Steps between C-alpha positions, in 0.01 A plus 500: 500500500633841398364682802657842443404488130131467588514830689707695248434363149227758444755782504704332224220576255555827314129583521448389858373838623230518234398138554474544877303824465250338264463195721455710813232718343310211338509315833256745661243493220228240567457230233778656291744381766452143377763594242750540785444136597551409135825696496619301799408173326699601192797592719491157666498336157787715373715422804412131470621513139825664608456828310776748579252789528184337635288813556230499228403807303161655574378404155230240425293642784205275412710184543627618836145581609374152406789329680435712808131418482590130496710552815200668663274209402752251637502691828120503517480125442762423764328722758148363446524290822592814698205695356262212579625477859467876545147499359393216728645663809357837400155343485556326832622824658194686377273230641673504837506878511128517437418254776392611845741510790874561528667317213841666529682179595343305215588773249859493624510122463365520146770754411774276642372192316481694174859614543613144580348381173602780265850582627660158436340481156625850419852400604485196271396718208782739582751214486357370172492843336852501348445157343156602372632818336805330352295218349255744345772741380705229332213311337249781444224251583238576764469131587870478587428695820296204624725210407572418859740214423719737300474771765605275787770339289637844415508595868647180641755467221638845571408544865802696625482758223122512536523592868765763422278651230202524735704662778659748261160580352379591848811714546434678168144566612625645827747727321230603251270600785752766601359708214222597741752733662477722190142597591368188329616611156826308498327172579337507154839442345678303772213250504544446127874462553429241770282302259778503243747372760261213569464436127877465462523265796217285365657490154825388656313216670397364162855520367631325811239224468596440136869490590444234766255293294 
């Protein structure tokens, strides 16, 4: 894993300022920001293919939008269990809240149970996310995000690098959040930078998995 490269490769691109500015601005526009997810997918693919300058151009906006939309759909499908649990507990909470008497303890219990069900599942999705994005980015097929045998094989066959990539992704997210210091404006661009760091790390995972195959 080229750890330092993941954090600095962006600045090797001659047009990096323009690309970051466009990504940061598009990222705050609802619906249109799907293209930012698509840009990340293309970056993962380019790194996986070993391109010297992996940052895509902001051309073919429609293609980027569709790829980002597919990422959004993948996320919705994976989080369906969480939404179902939340809906069930919301209904139960409403029923308890409308009942007579002091139901504070029961409401607290329902909240704890909901958290115990959704938190572990959310953590699992978080662990699977790099493999999901890499599989989709490399193949371009929506179904590849749900080929669980391939996903688990990708993770277990490259476990050390996979753990490193996840930890560094969290670190990039933490660094990106420092943009809030600039009255919230800087975070528009540091968040996009953080996503591109993750994209490079995930692309490296694919290259490492191919090298060890």
